[in-house]
Coordinates of C-alpha atoms in Angstrom, one line a residue:
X16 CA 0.0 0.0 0.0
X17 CA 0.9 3.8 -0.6
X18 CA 2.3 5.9 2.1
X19 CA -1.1 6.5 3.9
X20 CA 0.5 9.6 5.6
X21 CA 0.9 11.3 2.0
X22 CA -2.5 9.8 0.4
X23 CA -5.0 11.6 3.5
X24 CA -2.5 14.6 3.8
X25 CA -2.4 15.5 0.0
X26 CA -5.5 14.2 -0.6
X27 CA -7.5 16.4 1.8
X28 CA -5.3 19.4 1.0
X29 CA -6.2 19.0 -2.7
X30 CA -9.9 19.1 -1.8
X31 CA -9.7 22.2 -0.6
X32 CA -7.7 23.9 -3.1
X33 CA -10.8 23.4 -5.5
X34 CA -13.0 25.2 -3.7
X35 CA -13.2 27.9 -6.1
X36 CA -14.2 25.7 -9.0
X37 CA -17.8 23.4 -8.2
X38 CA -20.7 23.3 -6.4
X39 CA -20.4 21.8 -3.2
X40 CA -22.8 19.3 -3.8
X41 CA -21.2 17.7 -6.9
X42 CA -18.0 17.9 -6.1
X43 CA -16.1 14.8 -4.9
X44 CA -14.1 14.7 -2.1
X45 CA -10.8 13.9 -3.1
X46 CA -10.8 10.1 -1.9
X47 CA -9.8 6.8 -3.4
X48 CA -10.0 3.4 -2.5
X49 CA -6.6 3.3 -0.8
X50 CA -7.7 6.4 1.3
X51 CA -11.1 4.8 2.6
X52 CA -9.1 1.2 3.6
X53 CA -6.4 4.0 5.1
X54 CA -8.2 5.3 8.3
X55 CA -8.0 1.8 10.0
X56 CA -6.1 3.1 13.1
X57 CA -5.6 6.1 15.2
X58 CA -2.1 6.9 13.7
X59 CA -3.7 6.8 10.2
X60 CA -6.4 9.1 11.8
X61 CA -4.4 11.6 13.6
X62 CA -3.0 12.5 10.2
X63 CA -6.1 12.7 8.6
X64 CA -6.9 15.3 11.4
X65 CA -4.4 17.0 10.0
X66 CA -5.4 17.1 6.1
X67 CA -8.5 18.7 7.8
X68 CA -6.9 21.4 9.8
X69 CA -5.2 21.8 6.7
X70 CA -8.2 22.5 4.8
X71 CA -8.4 25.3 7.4
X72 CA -5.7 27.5 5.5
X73 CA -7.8 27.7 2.5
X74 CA -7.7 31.6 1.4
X75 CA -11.0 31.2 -0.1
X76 CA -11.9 30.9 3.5
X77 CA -10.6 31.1 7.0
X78 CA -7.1 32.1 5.6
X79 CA -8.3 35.2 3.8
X80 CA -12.0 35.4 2.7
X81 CA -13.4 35.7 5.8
X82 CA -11.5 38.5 7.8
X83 CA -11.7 40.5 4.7
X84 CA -15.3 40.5 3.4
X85 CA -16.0 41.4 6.9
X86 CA -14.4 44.4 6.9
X87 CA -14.7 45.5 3.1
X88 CA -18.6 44.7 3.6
X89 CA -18.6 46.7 6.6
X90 CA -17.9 50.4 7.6
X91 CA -14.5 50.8 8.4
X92 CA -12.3 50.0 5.4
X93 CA -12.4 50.2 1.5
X94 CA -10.6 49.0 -1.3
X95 CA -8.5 51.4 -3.0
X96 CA -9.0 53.9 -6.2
X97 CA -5.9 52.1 -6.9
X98 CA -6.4 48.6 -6.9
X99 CA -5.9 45.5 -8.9
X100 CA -9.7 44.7 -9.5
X101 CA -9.7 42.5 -6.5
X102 CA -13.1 43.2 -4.8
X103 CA -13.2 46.9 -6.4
X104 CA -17.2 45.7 -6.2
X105 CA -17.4 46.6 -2.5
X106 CA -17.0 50.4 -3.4
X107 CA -19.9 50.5 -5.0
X108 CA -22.8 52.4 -3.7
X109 CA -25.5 50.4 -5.7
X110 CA -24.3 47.3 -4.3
X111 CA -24.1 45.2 -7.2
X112 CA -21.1 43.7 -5.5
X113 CA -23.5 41.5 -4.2
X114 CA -24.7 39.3 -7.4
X115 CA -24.7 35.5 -7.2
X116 CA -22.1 35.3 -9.6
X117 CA -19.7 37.0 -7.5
X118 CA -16.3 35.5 -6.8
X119 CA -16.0 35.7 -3.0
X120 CA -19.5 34.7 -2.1
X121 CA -18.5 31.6 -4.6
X122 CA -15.0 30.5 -3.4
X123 CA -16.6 30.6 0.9
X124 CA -19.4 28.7 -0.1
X125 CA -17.4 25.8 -1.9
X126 CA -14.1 26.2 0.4
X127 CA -16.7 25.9 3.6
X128 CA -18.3 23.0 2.6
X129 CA -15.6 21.4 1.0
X130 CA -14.2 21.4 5.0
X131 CA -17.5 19.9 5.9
X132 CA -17.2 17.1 3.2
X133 CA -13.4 16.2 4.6
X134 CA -14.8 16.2 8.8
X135 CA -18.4 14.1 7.2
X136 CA -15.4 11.8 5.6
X137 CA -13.6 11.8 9.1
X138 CA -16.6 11.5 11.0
X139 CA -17.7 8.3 8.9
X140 CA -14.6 6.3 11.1
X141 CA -16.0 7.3 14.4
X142 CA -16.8 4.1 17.0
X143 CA -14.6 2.2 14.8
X144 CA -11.2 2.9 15.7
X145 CA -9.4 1.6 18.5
X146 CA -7.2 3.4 20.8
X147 CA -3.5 3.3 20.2
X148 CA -2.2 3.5 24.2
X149 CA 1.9 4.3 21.9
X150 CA 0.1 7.1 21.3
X151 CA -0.3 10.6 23.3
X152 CA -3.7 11.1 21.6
X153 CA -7.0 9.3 21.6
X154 CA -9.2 8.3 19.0
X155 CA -12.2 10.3 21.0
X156 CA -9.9 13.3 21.0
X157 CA -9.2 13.1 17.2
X158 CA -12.7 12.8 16.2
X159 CA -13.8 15.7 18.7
X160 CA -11.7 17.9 16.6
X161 CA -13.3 17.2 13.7
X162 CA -17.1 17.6 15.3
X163 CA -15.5 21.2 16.3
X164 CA -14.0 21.8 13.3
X165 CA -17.4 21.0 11.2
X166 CA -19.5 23.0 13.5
X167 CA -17.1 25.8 12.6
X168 CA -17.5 25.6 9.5
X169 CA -21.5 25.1 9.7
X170 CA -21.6 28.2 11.8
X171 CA -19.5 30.7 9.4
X172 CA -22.3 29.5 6.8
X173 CA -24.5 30.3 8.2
X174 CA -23.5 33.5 9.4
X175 CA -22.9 34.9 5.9
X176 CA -25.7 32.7 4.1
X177 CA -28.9 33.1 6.2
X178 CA -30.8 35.4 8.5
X179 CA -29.7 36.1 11.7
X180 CA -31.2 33.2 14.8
X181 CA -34.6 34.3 15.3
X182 CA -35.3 37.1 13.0
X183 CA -36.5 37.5 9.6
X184 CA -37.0 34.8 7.6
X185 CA -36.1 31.5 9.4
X186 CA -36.6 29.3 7.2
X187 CA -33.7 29.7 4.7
X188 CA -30.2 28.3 6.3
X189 CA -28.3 26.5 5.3
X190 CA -28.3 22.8 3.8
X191 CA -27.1 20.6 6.4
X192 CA -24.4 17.6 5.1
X193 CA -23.7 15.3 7.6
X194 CA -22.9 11.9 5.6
X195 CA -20.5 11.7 2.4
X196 CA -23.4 11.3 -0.2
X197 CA -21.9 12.7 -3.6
X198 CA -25.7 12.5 -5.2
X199 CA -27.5 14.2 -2.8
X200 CA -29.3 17.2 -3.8
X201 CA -29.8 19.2 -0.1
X202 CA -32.3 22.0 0.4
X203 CA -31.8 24.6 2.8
X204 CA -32.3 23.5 6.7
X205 CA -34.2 26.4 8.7
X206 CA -32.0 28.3 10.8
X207 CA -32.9 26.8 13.7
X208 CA -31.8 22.8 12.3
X209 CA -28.6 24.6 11.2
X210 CA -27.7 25.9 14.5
X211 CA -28.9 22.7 16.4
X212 CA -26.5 20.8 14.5
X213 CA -23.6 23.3 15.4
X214 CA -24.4 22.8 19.1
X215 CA -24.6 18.8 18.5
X216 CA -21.2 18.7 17.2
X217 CA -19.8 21.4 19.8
X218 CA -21.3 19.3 22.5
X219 CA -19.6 15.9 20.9
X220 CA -16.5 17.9 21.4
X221 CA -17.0 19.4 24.4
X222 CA -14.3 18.7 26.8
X223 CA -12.8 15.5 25.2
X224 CA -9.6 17.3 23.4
X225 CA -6.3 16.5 24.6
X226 CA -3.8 18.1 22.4
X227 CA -2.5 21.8 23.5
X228 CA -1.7 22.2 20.7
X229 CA -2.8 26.0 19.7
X230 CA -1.9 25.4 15.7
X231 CA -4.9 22.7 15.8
X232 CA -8.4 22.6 17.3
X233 CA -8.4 22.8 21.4
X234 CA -10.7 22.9 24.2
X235 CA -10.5 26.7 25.0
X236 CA -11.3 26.9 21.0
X237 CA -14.5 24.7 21.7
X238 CA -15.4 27.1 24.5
X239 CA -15.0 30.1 22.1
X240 CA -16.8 28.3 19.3
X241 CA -19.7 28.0 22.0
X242 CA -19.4 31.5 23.1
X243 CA -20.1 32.3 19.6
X244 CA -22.9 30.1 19.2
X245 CA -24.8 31.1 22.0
X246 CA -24.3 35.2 21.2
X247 CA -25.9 34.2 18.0
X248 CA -29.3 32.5 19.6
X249 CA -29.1 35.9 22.1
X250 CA -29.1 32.8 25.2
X251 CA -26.2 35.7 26.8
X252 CA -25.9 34.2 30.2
X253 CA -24.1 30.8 28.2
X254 CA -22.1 33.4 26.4
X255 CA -21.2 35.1 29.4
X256 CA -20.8 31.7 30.8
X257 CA -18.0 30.3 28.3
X258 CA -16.6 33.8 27.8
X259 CA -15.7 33.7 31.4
X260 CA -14.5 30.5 31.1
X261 CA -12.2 31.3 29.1
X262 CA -10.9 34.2 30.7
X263 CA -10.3 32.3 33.8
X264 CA -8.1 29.3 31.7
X265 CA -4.5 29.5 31.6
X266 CA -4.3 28.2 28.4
X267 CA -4.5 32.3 27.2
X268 CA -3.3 35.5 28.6
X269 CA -4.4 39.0 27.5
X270 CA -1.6 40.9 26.1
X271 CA -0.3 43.6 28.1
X272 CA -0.5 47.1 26.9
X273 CA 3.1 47.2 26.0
X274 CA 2.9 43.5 24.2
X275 CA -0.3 44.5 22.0
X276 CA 1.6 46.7 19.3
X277 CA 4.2 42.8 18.7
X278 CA 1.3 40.4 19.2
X279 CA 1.0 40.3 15.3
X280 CA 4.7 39.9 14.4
X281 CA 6.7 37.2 12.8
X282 CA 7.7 36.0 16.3
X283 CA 4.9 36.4 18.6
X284 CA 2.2 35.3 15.8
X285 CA -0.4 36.1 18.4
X286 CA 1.7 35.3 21.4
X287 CA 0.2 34.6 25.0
X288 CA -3.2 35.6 23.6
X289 CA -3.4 32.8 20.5
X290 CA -5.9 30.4 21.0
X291 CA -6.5 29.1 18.1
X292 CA -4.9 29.6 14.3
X293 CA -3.3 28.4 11.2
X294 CA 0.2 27.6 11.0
X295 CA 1.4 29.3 7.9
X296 CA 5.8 29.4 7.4
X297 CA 7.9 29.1 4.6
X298 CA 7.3 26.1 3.7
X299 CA 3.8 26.0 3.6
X300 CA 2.5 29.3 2.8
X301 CA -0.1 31.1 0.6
X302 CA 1.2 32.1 -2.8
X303 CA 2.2 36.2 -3.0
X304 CA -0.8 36.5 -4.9
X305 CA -3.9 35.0 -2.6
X306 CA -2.7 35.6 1.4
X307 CA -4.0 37.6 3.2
X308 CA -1.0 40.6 2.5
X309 CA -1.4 40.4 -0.9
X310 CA -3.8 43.0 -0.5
X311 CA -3.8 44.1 3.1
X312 CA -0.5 45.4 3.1
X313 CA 1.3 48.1 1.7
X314 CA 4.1 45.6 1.1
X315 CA 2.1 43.2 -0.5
X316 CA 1.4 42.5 -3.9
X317 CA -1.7 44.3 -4.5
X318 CA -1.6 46.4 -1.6
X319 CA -5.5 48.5 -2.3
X320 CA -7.4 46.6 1.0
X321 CA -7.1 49.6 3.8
X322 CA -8.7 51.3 6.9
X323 CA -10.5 54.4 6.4
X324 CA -8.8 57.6 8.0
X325 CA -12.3 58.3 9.6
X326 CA -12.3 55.1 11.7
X327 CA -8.1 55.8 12.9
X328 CA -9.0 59.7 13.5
X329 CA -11.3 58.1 16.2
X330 CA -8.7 56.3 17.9
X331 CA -6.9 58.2 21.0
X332 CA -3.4 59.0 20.7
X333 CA -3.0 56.7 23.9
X334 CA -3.7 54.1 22.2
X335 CA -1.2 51.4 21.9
X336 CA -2.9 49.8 18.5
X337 CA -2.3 53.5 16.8
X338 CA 0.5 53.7 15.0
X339 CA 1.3 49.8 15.3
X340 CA -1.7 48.0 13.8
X341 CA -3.2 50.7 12.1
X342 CA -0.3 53.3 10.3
X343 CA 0.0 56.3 8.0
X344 CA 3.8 54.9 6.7
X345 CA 3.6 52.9 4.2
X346 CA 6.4 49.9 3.4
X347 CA 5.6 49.8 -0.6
X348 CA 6.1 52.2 -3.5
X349 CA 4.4 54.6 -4.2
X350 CA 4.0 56.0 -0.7
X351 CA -0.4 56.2 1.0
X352 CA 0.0 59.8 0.3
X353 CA 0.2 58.9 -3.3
X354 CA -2.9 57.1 -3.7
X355 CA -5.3 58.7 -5.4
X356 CA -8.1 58.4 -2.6
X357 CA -9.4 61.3 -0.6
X358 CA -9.4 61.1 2.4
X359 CA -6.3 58.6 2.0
X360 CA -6.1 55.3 3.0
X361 CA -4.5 53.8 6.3
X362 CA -2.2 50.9 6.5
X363 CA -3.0 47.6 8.4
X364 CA -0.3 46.3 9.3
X365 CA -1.1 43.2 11.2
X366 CA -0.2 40.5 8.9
X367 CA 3.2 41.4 6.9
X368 CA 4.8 38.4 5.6
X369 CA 2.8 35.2 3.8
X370 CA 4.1 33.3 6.8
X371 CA 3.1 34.4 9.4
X372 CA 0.4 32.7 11.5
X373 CA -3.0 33.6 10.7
X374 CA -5.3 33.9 14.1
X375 CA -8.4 32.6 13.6
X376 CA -9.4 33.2 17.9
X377 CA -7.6 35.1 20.5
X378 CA -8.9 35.6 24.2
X379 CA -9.1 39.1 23.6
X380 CA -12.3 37.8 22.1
X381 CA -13.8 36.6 24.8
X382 CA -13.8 40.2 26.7
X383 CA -16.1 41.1 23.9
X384 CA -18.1 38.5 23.5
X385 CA -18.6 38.4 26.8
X386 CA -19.1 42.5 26.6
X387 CA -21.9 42.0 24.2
X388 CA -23.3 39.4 26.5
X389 CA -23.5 41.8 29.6
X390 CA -24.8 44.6 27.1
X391 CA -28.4 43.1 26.5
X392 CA -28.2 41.3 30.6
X393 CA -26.4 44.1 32.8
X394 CA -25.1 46.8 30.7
X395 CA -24.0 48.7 33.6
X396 CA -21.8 45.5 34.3
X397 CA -20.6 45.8 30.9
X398 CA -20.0 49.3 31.1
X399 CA -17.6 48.8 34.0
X400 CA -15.6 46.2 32.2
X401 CA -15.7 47.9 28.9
X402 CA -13.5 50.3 30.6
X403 CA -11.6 48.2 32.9
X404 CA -10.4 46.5 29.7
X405 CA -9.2 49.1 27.3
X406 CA -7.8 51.3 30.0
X407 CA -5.4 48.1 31.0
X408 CA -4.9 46.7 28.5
X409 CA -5.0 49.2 25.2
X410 CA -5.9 52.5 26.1
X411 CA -4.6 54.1 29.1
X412 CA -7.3 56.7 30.5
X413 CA -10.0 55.2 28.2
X414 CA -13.2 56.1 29.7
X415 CA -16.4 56.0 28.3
X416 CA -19.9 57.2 30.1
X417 CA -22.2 56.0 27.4
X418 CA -25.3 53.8 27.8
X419 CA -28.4 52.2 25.7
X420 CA -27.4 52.2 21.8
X421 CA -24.0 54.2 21.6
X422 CA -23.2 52.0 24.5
X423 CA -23.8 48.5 22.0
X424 CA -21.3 50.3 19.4
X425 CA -18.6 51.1 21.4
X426 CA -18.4 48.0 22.3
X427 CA -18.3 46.8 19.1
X428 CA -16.2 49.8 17.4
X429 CA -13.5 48.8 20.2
X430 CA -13.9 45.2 18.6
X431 CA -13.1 45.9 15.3
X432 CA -10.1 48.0 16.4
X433 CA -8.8 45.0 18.7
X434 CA -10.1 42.4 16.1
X435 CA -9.7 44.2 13.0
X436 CA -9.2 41.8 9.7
X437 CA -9.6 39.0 12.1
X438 CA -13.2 38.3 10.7
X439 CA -15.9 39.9 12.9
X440 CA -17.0 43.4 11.9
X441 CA -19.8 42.6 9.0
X442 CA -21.2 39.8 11.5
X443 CA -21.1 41.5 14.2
X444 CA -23.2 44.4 12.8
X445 CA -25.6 42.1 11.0
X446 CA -26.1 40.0 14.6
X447 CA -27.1 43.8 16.0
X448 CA -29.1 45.2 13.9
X449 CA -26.6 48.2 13.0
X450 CA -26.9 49.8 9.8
X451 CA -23.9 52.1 8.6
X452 CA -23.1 54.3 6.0
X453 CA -19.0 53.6 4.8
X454 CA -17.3 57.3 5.4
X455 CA -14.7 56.3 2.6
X456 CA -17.4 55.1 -0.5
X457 CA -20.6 56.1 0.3
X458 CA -22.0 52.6 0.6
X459 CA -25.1 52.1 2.9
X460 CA -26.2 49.2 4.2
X461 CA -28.8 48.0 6.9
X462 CA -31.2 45.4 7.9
X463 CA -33.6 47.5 5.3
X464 CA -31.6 45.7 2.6
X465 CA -31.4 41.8 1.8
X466 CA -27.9 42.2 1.1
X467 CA -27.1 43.4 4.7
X468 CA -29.2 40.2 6.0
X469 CA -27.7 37.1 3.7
X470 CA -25.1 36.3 1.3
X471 CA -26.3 35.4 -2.2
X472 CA -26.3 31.3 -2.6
X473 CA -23.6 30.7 -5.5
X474 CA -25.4 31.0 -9.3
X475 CA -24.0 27.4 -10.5
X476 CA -25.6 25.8 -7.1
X477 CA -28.7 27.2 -8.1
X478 CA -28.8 26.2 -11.5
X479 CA -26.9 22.3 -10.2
X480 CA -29.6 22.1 -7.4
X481 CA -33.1 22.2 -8.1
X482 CA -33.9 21.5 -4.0
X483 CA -32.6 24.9 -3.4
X484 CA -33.5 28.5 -3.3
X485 CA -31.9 31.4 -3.6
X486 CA -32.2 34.2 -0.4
X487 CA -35.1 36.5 -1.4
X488 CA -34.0 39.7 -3.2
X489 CA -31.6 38.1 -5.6

């Protein structure tokens, strides 16, 4: 037999580079004979763990789709006058960006479910392999990861693809794969079977993960994952609950306020704060062209993505993230000052080399998620610890005597300038209710408009799949 190591690896990595090519529901996973005899033991399994974690890295997805169509769909960045055609849609005002033909919604649909189709292949094994005691792992551990793992990507669909839990129209999710079935033609699940199933598989891995490992799936990212879940079906005591949790584990640290301006370079890669995110280094790295600095960064390739000047002018000269994170110096030629925008752009610089980590959860999270909690429970609570936060850790003096609405978004503006390209700021607007206007291109957006409350299912699912339908309005 073949090396089984390279078969599962390769294999699953080649399933998710075709994410940008077929419907989810035609294409086959990349499996052979050899690889469905292969998963016979837990060795054999543990590296097909790591195909799917692999998957993970997939720019089409959590590597670089996600942080930035939630911040170019939201209010706080834009893509350049000067830009390589790479979502130039998002500037404009009429929104045709948001067609079912377009690229982005395409390449997340496929690379999400493409995930799900390697965990359903993973998942297929479980109960039938027996535990290897040579091993440090278990084959509950392994297979907890990959019920983690699919819920995560379950729950990013349905984020972007549906309705918010509980309002509007509920009965448009998601289709719901759970079983490797190439010929099945799924219709949408309601919301509510969608997120059910998330909190099926978060409670199968709840608990049962025994690698530490913060380049793969952990416990404290199962808590987060639940933290998630529950601010999205507005049950806020749980997401107070497992926000605290985390808070009080070891396994993260909040970064100081003299550590926040490093925790994104080459060597800390998220430091003491990382929980969760995917290993990138130079030899396994996305091309120049599709990571997440092609266009983020002035020194990348394509260097158009920025943040307006209108969201840094709001940010205090005490602010340890000015300056660091968010910059008016630019690395490439020509200089920010040259571009032709007005106001002009600012510089993210979080992520500056292809290989450096990229952090898909940090525990900085949890203070807002847990902030957002408090908000809608004991917002005077949240209040207090709004402040105690930033003025530790970020912003020393930071004091804010808000309450009701402007309360809600300052908690979530101080989000998106902790959590900014790290995939929150559309989502977390659209789980709120908050409609914006973009300061930079005009665009405006709220719950008044389909586009602000779904993605557009992909055109050549329609058309493959006659079982489902498209989210009204496109």
């Amino acid at each position: 037999m073949k090396n089984i190591k390279y078969i599962i690896t390769s294999l699953l990595i080649m399933a998710s580079a075709t994410s940008c090519s077929n419907e989810f529901l035609e294409e086959k996973p990349q499996v052979d004979v050899e690889l469905k005899e292969g998963i016979t033991n837990e060795k054999n399994l543990a590296v097909a763990i790591l195909g799917l974690h692999h998957s993970l890295q997939s720019t089409d997805s959590y590597g670089a789709m996600i942080p930035t169509l939630n911040e170019l769909l939201a209010d706080n960045s834009f893509v350049s006058l000067r830009n390589s055609n790479r979502f130039s849609g998002t500037r404009q005002t009429d929104l045709s960006y948001y067609v079912p033909q377009q690229i982005g919604f395409v390449s997340l649909w496929a690379s999400l479910y493409t995930i799900i189709a390697n965990a359903n292949f993973v998942l297929s094994y479980e109960g039938k392999i027996q535990d290897d005691i040579t091993t440090s792992e278990t084959p509950d551990s392994l297979f907890a990861q990959a019920h983690a793992i699919r819920a995560m990507a379950f729950y990013d669909l349905a984020t972007h693809f549906s309705e918010i839990s509980g309002n509007g129209n509920q009965d448009m999710g998601v289709p719901l794969p759970l079983v490797l079935d190439v010929n099945t033609r799924l219709s949408r699940s309601t919301v509510a079977q969608v997120y059910n199933q998330i909190l099926s598989d978060l409670t199968a891995a709840e608990g049962k993960i025994l690698n530490t490992n913060k380049k793969q799936m952990n416990n404290s990212a199962v808590d987060m994952l639940f933290s998630r879940y529950y601010l999205a079906i507005k049950n806020y005591s749980q997401a107070d609950t497992y926000s605290q949790k985390i808070l009080n584990s070891n396994f993260s640290s909040l970064a100081t306020a003299a550590q926040a301006p490093t925790i994104f370079s080459a060597t800390e890669e998220g430091g003491s704060e990382a929980i969760f995110k995917l290993e990138f280094n130079d030899k396994d790295l996305p091309g120049a062209n599709d990571g997440i600095t092609a266009t983020w960064y002035s020194g990348g390739r394509y260097r158009q993505n920025f943040a307006t000047r209108a969201f840094y002018n709001k940010l205090s000269t005490a602010d340890v993230r000015k300056d660091s994170w968010f910059t008016l110096t630019s690395v490439g030629s020509p200089a920010i000052s040259a571009f032709p925008d007005n106001p002009k752009p600012v510089d993210v610089a979080k992520y500056k080399t292809p290989a450096t980590d990229v952090i898909l959860m940090r525990e900085s999270e949890a203070v807002f998620n847990q902030l957002e909690a408090l908000y809608y429970t004991n917002p005077s609570s949240a209040l207090a610890k709004l402040n105690t936060y930033v003025s530790t850790y970020r912003v020393p003096g930071y004091a804010f005597a808000g309450s009701g609405q402007n309360l809600l978004e300052e908690i979530l503006f101080q989000k998106n300038i902790e959590l900014f390209l790290e995939g929150f700021r559309y989502r977390d607007l659209k789980r709120n209710g908050i409609g914006f206007t973009n300061p930079q291109t005009g665009v405006v957006l709220n719950s008044s408009k389909y586009q602000f409350k779904a993605f557009p299912i992909p055109l050549g699912e329609i058309l493959s799949n006659p079982n489902i339908k498209q989210f009204p309005g496109y």
